[in-house]
Coordinates of C-alpha atoms in Angstrom, one line a residue:
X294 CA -17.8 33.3 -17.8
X295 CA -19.2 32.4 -14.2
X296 CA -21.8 35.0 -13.2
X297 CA -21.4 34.2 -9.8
X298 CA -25.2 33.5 -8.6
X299 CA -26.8 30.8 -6.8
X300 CA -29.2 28.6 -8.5
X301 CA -32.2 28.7 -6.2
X302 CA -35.4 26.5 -7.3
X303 CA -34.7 27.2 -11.1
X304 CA -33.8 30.8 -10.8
X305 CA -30.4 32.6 -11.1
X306 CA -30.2 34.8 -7.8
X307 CA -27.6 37.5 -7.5
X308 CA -27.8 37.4 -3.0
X309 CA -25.4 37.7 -0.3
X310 CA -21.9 39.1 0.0
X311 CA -19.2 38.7 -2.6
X312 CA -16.1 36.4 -2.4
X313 CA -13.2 35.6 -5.1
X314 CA -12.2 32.3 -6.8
X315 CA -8.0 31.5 -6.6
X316 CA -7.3 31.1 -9.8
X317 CA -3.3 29.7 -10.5
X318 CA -3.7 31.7 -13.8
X319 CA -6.2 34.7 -14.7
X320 CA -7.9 37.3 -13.0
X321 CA -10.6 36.5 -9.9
X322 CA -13.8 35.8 -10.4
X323 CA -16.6 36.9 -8.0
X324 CA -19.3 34.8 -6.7
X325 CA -22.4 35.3 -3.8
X326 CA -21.8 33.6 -0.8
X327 CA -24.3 31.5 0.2
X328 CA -26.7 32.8 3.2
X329 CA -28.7 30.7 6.0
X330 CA -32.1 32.3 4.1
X331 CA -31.0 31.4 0.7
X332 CA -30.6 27.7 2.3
X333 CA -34.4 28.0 3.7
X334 CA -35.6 29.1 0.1
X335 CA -34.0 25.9 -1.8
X336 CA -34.8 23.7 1.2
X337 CA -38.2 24.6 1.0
X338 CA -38.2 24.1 -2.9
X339 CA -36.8 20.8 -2.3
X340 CA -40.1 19.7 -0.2
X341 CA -42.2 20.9 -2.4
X342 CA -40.9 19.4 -5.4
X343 CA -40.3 15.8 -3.3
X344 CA -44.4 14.7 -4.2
X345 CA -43.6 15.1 -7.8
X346 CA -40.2 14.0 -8.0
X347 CA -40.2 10.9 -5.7
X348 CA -43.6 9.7 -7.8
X349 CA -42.0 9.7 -11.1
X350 CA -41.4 6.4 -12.5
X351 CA -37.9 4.7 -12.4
X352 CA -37.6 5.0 -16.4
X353 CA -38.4 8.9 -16.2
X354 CA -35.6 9.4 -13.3
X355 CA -33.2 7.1 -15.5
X356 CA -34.0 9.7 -18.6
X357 CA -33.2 12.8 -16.0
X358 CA -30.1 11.3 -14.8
X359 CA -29.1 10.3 -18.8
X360 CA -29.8 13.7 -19.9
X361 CA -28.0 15.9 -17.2
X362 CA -24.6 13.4 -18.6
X363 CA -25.6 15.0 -21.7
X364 CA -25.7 18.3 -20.9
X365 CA -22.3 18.2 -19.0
X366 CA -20.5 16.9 -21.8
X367 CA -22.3 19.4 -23.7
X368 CA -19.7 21.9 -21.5
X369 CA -16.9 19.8 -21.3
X370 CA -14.3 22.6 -22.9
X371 CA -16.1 25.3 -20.4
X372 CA -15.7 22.6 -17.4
X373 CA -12.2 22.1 -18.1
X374 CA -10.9 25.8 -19.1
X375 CA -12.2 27.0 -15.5
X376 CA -11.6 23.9 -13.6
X377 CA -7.7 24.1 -14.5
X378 CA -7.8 27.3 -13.3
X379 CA -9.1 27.2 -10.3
X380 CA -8.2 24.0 -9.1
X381 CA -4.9 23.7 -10.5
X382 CA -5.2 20.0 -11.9
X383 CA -4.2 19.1 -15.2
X384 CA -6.4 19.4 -17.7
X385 CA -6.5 15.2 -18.5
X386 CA -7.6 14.8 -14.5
X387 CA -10.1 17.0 -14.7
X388 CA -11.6 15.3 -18.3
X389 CA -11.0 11.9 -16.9
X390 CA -12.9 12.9 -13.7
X391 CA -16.0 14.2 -15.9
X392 CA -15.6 11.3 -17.8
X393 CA -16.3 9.3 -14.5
X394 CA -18.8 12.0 -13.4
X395 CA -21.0 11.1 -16.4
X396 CA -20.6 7.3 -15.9
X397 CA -22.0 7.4 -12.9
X398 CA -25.0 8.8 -13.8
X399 CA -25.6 6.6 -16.6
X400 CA -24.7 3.6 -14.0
X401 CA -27.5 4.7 -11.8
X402 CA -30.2 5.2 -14.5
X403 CA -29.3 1.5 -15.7
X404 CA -29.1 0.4 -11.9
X405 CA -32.8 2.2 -11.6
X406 CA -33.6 1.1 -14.1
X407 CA -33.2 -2.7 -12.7
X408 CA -35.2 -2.3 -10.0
X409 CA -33.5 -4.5 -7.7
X410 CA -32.4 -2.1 -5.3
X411 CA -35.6 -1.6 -4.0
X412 CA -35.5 -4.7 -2.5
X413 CA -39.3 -5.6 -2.7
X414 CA -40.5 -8.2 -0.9
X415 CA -44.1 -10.0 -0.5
X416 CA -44.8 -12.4 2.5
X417 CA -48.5 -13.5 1.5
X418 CA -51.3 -13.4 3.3
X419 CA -52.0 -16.4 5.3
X420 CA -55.8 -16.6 6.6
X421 CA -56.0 -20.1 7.6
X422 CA -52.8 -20.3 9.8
X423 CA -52.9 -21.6 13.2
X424 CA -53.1 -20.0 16.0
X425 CA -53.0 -16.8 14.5
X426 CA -53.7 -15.7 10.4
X427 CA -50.9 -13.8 8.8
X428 CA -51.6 -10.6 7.0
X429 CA -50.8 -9.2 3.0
X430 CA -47.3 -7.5 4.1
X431 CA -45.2 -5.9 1.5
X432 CA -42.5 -4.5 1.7
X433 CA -40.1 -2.1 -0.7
X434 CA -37.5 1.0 -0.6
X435 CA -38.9 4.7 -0.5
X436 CA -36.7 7.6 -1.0
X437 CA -36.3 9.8 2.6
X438 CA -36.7 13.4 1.1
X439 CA -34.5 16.3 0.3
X440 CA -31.2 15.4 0.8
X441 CA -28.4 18.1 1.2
X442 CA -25.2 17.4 -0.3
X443 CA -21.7 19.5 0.4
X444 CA -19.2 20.0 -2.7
X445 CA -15.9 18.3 -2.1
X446 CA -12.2 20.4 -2.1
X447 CA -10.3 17.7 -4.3
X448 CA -12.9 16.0 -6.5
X449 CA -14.3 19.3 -8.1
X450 CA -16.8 16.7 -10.5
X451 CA -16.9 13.2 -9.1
X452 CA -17.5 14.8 -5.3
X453 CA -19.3 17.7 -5.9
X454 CA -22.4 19.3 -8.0
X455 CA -23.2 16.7 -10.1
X456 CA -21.0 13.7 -8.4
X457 CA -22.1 10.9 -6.3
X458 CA -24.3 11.9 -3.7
X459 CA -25.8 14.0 -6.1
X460 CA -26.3 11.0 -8.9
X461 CA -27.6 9.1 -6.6
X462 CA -30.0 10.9 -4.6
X463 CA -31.2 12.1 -7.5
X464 CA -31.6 8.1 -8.5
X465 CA -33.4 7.4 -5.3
X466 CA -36.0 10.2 -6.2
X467 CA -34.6 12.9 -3.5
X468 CA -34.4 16.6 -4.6
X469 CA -31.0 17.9 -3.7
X470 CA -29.9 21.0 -2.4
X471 CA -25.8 21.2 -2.7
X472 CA -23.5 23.6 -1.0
X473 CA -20.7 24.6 -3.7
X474 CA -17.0 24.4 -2.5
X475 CA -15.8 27.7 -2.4
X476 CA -12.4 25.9 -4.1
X477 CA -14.3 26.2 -7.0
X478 CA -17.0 27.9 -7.4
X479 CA -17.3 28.6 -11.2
X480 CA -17.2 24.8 -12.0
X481 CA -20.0 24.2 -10.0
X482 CA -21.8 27.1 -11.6
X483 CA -21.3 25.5 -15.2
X484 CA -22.2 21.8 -13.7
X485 CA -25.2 23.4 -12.0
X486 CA -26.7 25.3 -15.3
X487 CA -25.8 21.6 -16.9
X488 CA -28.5 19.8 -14.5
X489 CA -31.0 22.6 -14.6
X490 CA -30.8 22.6 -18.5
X491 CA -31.8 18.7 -18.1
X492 CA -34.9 20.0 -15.4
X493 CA -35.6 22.0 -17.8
X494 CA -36.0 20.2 -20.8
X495 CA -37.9 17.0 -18.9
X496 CA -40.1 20.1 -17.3
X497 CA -39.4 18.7 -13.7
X498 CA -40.1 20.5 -10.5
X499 CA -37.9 23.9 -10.3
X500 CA -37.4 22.4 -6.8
X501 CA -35.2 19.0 -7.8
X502 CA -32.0 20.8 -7.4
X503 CA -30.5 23.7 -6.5
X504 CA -26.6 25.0 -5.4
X505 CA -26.0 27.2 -2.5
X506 CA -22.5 28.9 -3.0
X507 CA -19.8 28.5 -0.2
X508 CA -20.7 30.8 2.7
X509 CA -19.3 30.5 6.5
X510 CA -20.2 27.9 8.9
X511 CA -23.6 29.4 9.7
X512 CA -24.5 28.4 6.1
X513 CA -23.4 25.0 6.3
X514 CA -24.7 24.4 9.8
X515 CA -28.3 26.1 8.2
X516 CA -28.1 23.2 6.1
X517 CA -27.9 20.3 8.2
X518 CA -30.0 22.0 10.7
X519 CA -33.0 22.7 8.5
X520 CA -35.8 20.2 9.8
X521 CA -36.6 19.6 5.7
X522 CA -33.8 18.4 5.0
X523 CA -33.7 14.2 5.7
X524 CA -30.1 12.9 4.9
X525 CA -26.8 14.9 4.5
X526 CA -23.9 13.5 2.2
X527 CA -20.2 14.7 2.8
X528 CA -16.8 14.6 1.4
X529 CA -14.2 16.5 3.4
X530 CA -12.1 16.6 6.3
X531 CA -12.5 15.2 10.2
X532 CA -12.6 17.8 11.6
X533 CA -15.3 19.8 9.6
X534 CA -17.4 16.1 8.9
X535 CA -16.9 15.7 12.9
X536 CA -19.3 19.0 13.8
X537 CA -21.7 18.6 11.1
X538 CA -22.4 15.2 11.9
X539 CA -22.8 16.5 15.7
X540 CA -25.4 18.9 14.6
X541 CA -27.6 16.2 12.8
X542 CA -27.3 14.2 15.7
X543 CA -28.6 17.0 18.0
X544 CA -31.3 18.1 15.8
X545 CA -34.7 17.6 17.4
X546 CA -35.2 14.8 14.3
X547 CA -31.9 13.2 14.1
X548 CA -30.6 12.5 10.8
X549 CA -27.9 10.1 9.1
X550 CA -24.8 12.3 8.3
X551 CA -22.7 10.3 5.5
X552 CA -19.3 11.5 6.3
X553 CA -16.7 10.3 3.8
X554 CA -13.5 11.8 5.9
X555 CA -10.0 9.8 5.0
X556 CA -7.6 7.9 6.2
X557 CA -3.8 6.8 5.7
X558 CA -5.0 3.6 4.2
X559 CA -1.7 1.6 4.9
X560 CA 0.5 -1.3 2.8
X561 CA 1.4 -4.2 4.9
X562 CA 4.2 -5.9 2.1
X563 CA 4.7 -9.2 3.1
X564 CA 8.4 -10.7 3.6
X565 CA 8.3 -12.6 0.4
X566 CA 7.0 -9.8 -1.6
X567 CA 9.4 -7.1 0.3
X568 CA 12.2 -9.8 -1.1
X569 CA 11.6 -10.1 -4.2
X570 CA 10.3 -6.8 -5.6
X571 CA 10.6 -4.5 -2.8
X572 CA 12.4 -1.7 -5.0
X573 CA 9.4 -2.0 -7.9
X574 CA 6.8 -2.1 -5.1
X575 CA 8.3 1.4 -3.4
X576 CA 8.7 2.5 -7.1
X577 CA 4.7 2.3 -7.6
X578 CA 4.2 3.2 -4.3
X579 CA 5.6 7.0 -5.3
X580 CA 3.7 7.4 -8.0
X581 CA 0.6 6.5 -5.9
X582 CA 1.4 8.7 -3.3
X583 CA 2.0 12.0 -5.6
X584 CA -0.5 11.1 -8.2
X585 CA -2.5 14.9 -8.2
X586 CA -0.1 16.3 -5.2
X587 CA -1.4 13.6 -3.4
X588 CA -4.7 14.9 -2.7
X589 CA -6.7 11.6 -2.9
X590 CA -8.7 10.6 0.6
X591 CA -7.4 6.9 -0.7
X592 CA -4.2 8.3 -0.7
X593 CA -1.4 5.3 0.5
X594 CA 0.2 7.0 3.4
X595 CA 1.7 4.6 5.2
X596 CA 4.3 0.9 4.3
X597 CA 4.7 -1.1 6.9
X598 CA 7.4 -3.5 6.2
X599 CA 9.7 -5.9 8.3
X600 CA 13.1 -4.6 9.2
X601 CA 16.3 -5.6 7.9
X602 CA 18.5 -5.2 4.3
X603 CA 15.2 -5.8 2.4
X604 CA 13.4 -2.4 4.1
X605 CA 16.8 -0.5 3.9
X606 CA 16.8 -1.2 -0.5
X607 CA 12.7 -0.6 -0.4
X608 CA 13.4 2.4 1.6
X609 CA 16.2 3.7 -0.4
X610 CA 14.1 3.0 -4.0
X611 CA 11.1 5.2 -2.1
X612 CA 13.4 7.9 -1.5
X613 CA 14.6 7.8 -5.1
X614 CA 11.4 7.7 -6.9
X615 CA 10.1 10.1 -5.1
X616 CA 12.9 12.7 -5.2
X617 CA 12.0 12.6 -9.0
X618 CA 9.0 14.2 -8.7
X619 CA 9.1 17.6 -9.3
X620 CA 6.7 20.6 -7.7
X621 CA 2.8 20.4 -7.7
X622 CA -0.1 22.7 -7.3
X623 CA -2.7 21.7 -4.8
X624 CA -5.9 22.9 -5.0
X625 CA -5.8 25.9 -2.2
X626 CA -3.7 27.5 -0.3
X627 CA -4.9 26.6 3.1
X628 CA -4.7 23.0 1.5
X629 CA -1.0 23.6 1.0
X630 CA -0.5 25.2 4.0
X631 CA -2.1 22.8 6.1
X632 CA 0.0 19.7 4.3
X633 CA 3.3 22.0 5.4
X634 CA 1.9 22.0 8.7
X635 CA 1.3 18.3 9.2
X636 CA 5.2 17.9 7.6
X637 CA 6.6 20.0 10.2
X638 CA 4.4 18.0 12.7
X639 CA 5.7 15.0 11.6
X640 CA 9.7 15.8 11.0
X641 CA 9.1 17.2 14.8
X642 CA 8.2 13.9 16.3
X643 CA 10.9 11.7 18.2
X644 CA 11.8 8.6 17.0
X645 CA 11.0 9.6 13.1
X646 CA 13.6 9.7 10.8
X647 CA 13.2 12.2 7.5
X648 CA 14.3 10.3 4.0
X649 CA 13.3 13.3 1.9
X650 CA 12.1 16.6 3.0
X651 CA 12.3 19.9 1.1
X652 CA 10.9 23.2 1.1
X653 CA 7.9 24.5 -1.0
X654 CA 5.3 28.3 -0.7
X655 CA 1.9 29.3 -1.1
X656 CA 0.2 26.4 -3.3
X657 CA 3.1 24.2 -4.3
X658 CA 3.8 20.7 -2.5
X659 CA 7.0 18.8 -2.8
X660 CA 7.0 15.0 -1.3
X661 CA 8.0 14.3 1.9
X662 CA 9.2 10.8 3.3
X663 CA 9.3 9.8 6.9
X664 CA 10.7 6.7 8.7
X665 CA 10.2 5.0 12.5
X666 CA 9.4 2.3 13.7
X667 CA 6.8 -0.1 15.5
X668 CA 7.6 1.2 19.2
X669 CA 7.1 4.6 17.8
X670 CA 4.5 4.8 16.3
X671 CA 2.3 2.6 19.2
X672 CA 3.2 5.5 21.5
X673 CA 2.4 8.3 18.9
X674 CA -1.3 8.4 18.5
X675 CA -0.1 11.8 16.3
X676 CA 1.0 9.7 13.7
X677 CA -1.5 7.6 12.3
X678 CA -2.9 10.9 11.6
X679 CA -4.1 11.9 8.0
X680 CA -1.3 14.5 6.2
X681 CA -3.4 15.7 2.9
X682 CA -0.8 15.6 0.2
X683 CA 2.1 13.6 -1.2
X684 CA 3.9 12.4 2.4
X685 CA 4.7 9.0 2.9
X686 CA 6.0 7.2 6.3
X687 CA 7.9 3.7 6.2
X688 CA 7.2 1.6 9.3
X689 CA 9.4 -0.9 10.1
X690 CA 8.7 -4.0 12.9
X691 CA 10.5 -6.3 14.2
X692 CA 8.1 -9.5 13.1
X693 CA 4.8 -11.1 12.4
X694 CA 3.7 -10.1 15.9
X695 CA 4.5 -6.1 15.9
X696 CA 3.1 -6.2 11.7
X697 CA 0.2 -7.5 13.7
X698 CA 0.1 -4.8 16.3
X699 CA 0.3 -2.3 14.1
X700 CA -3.0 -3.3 12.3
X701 CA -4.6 -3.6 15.4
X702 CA -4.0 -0.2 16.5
X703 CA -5.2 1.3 13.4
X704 CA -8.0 3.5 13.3
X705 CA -11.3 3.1 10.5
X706 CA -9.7 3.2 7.2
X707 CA -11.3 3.5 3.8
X708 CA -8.4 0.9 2.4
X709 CA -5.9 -1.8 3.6
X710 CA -3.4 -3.4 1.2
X711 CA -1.7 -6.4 1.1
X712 CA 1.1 -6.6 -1.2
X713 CA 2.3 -10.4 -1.0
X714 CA 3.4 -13.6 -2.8
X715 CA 2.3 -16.9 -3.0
X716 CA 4.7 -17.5 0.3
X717 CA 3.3 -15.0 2.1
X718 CA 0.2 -16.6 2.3
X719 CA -0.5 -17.9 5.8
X720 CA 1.2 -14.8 6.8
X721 CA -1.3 -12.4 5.1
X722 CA -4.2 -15.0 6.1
X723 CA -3.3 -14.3 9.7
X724 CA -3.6 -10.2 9.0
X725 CA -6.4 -10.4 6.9
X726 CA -9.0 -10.7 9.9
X727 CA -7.8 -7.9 11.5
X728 CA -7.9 -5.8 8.5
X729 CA -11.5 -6.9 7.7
X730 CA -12.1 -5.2 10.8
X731 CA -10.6 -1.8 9.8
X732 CA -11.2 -0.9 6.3
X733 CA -14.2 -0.9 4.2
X734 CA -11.8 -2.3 1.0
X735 CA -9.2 -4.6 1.5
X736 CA -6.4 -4.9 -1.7
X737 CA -4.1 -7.2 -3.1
X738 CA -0.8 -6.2 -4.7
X739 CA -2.9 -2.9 -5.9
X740 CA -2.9 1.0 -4.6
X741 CA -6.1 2.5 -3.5
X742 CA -5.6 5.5 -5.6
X743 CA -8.2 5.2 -8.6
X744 CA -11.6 4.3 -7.2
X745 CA -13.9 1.7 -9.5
X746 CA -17.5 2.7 -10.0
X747 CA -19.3 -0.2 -9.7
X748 CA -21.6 -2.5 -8.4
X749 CA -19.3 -3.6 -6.0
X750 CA -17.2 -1.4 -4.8
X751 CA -17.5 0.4 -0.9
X752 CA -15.9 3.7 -0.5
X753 CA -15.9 3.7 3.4
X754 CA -15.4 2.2 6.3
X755 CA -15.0 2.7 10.5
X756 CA -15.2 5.8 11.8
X757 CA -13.2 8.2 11.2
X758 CA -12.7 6.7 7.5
X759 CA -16.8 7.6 7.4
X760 CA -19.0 8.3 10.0
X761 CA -21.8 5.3 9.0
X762 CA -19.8 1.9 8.5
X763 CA -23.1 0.1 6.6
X764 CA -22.4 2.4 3.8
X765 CA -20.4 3.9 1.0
X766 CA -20.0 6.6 -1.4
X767 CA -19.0 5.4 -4.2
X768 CA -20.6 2.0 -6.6
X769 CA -24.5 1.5 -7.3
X770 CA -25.1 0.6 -3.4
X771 CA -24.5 4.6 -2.4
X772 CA -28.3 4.9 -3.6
X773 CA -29.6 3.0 -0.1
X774 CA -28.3 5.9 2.0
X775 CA -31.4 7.9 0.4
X776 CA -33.9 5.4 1.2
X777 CA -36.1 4.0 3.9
X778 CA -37.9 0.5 4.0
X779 CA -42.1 0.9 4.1
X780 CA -44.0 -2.1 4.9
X781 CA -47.7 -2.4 3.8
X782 CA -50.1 -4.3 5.4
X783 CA -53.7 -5.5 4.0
X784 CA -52.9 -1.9 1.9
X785 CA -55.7 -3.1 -1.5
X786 CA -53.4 -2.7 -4.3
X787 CA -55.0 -0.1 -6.4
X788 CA -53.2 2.1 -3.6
X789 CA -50.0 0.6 -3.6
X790 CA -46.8 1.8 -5.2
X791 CA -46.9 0.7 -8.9
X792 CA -43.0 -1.1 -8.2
X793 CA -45.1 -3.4 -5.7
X794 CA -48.1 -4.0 -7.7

């Protein structure tokens, strides 16, 4: 059972005023809130261990990051007992999402292990040249310093403790100070004794990691505020990534604020695709929209299709498919209650037609499907707003030229889809452009929902998808938001970093 402490620099710590998990089944647990001194404590750990930590060698971080995978799956029945409970998620999401927990941490040892991504580079020295000699200059990555990380609401592994930011920060040779979600605060208890048992048994600084549980806003803003702490990595909503990224920004030493803060991430189907498997597309499309109450941040929001007969029958196989699904928990009940919210919002509009609507209490969520069109939607900025859960909204236009409108009014996404065939081709060639411009993935005859961890993959995009659009959350290349480029000059290489030797 959770004991509900902090995990401070390697020590257990029983501080700060008591709160209550929301379990769907079982009594409360009680945890510590977190406190703006409990933050200075494990920020201050954080620096101290940053000397050691950063000047271990890639192979000894790739054996940390290894290990804590180990020691999660060492508590995988634990993880998934109280993650059901807290969270509400079926027991298979939760083991698939520790299952993708622990593969990214393998991934970033092997991708450490590489050594590519430090990107060295050696330019010579040129004594001789005319008019003027060029020094030695080298030139390679060097991890920026404690780095604090916030738990996400709906990825209670991937997001949070151990996810990520986390995996790589870790990777980059950043200690890491995380602030639990208060969603679910005794999963990130277990994950947190899982990476301090790997500390432990490597005998690594105390200082490496450490979790803060949820407190108010003075804890979080004690975070990002603390002049340690050198980067900040976030999973959440606008409106709460919106004001922590203010406060880095106003610090007296700025700092980059990774904000990962969703979108709608529309489906433009083509006309030949709408024609010829319009019912199968909308069909898939429901099942993408609902898949875990629809509490993805890739989460398919929004089909924009071209009106006539063919977006009446995709329409009608929407409504169908999705009045199959029956009830769902979400993970809180503000969550729920804010996704009722954004329905009423929504069905209030003018111009918006409701396919499906229905009534659901306290944590359950029930689909909702919405229809307007072009003209609408252009003079409702309210609508290309983010509803958290399993809504959808059909857009119809009237052509090529409104479809093409419609992208260009969009907002930063983290996904676009195209869902074409081989007819549709000039016509999607002529969106494409414009949806390069707004997303920071781009899919074909796919659904967002179900994010690869890989090399290649970018999980962000424009503001407000994310708040830095060079950058993403999810794949190998999430390590370079922990790192800084150093150039050395004439330095005698006894003294320079052994990867530059």
């Amino acid at each position: 059972m959770p004991t509900g402490q902090h995990l401070i620099s390697g020590e257990w710590v029983a501080e700060g005023e008591l709160f209550s998990n929301a379990p769907v089944s079982g009594a409360p647990e009680s945890f510590h809130a977190g406190t703006p001194e409990l933050v200075n404590r494990a920020v201050e750990a954080a620096e101290a261990a940053f000397p050691s930590f950063s000047a271990l060698s890639r192979s000894e971080r790739a054996a940390f990051l290894r290990k804590i995978a180990e020691e999660i799956e060492a508590r995988g029945a634990e993880i998934t007992e109280i993650g059901t409970r807290e969270t509400g998620l079926p027991a298979a999401r939760l083991e698939g999402e520790r299952g993708r927990t622990t593969g990214q941490l393998r991934l970033f040892a092997d991708h450490i292990e590489d050594g590519a991504y430090l990107d060295k580079r050696h330019d010579e020295a040129l004594p001789d040249r005319a008019p003027l000699p060029r020094p030695d200059l080298r030139m390679m990555q060097l991890p920026v310093g404690p780095v604090a990380v916030f738990g996400a609401s709906n990825f209670p592994l991937a997001f949070s403790t151990a996810g990520g930011d986390t995996a790589s920060a870790l990777a980059a040779g950043c200690p890491v100070v995380v602030k639990g979600h208060e969603a679910h605060p005794g999963t990130s208890q277990i994950v947190a004794k899982a990476i301090d048992a790997a500390r432990r048994a490597l005998d690594l600084h105390p200082g490496v990691f450490s979790m803060v549980h949820g407190g108010n806003h003075a804890v979080g803003a004690a975070l990002v505020q603390h002049p340690l702490i050198q980067a900040v990595g976030f999973t959440g909503s606008l409106r709460g990534g919106k004001a922590l990224f203010d406060m880095c920004a106003a610090r007296p030493e700025p700092i980059p604020f990774f904000g990962e803060l969703g979108s709608v991430n529309p489906m433009f189907l083509m006309p030949a695709a709408l024609a010829s498997r319009g019912a199968d597309i909308a069909k898939a499309w429901a099942g993408s929209l609902t898949m875990g109450a629809g509490q993805f941040c890739t989460n398919p929001g929004i089909a924009v299709v071209m009106q006539g007969p063919d977006a009446d029958r995709f329409a009608d196989a929407a409504t169908a498919a999705l009045a199959e699904v029956g009830v769902q928990t979400m993970l809180t009940e503000g969550i729920a209650s804010a996704y009722r919210k954004g329905a009423d919002h929504v069905s209030q509009a003018a111009g918006v037609q409701g396919l499906l609507t229905s009534v659901c209490e306290q944590r359950n969520a029930t689909p909702y499907l919405y229809r307007t069109d072009a003209k609408t939607w252009l003079a409702n900025e309210d609508l290309a707003e983010e509803v958290f859960g399993p809504l959808g909204m059909i857009l119809t236009v009237a052509n090529a030229a409104e479809m093409q409108a419609v992208a260009q009014s969009l907002k930063g996404q983290l996904t676009c889809t195209l869902h074409l065939d081989d007819a549709d081709a000039d016509a999607a060639r002529a969106l494409l452009p414009v949806l390069q411009r707004k997303a920071g993935r781009i899919l074909a005859n796919g659904f967002p929902t179900g994010v690869e961890v890989c090399d290649a993959m970018v999980h962000g995009g424009p503001y407000p998808a994310s708040t830095n659009f060079g950058h993403t959350s999810v794949g190998t290349l999430a390590i370079r938001r922990w790192l800084r480029p150093v150039c050395y000059q004439n330095i005698p290489e006894n003294l320079l970093p052994a990867d530059l030797r």
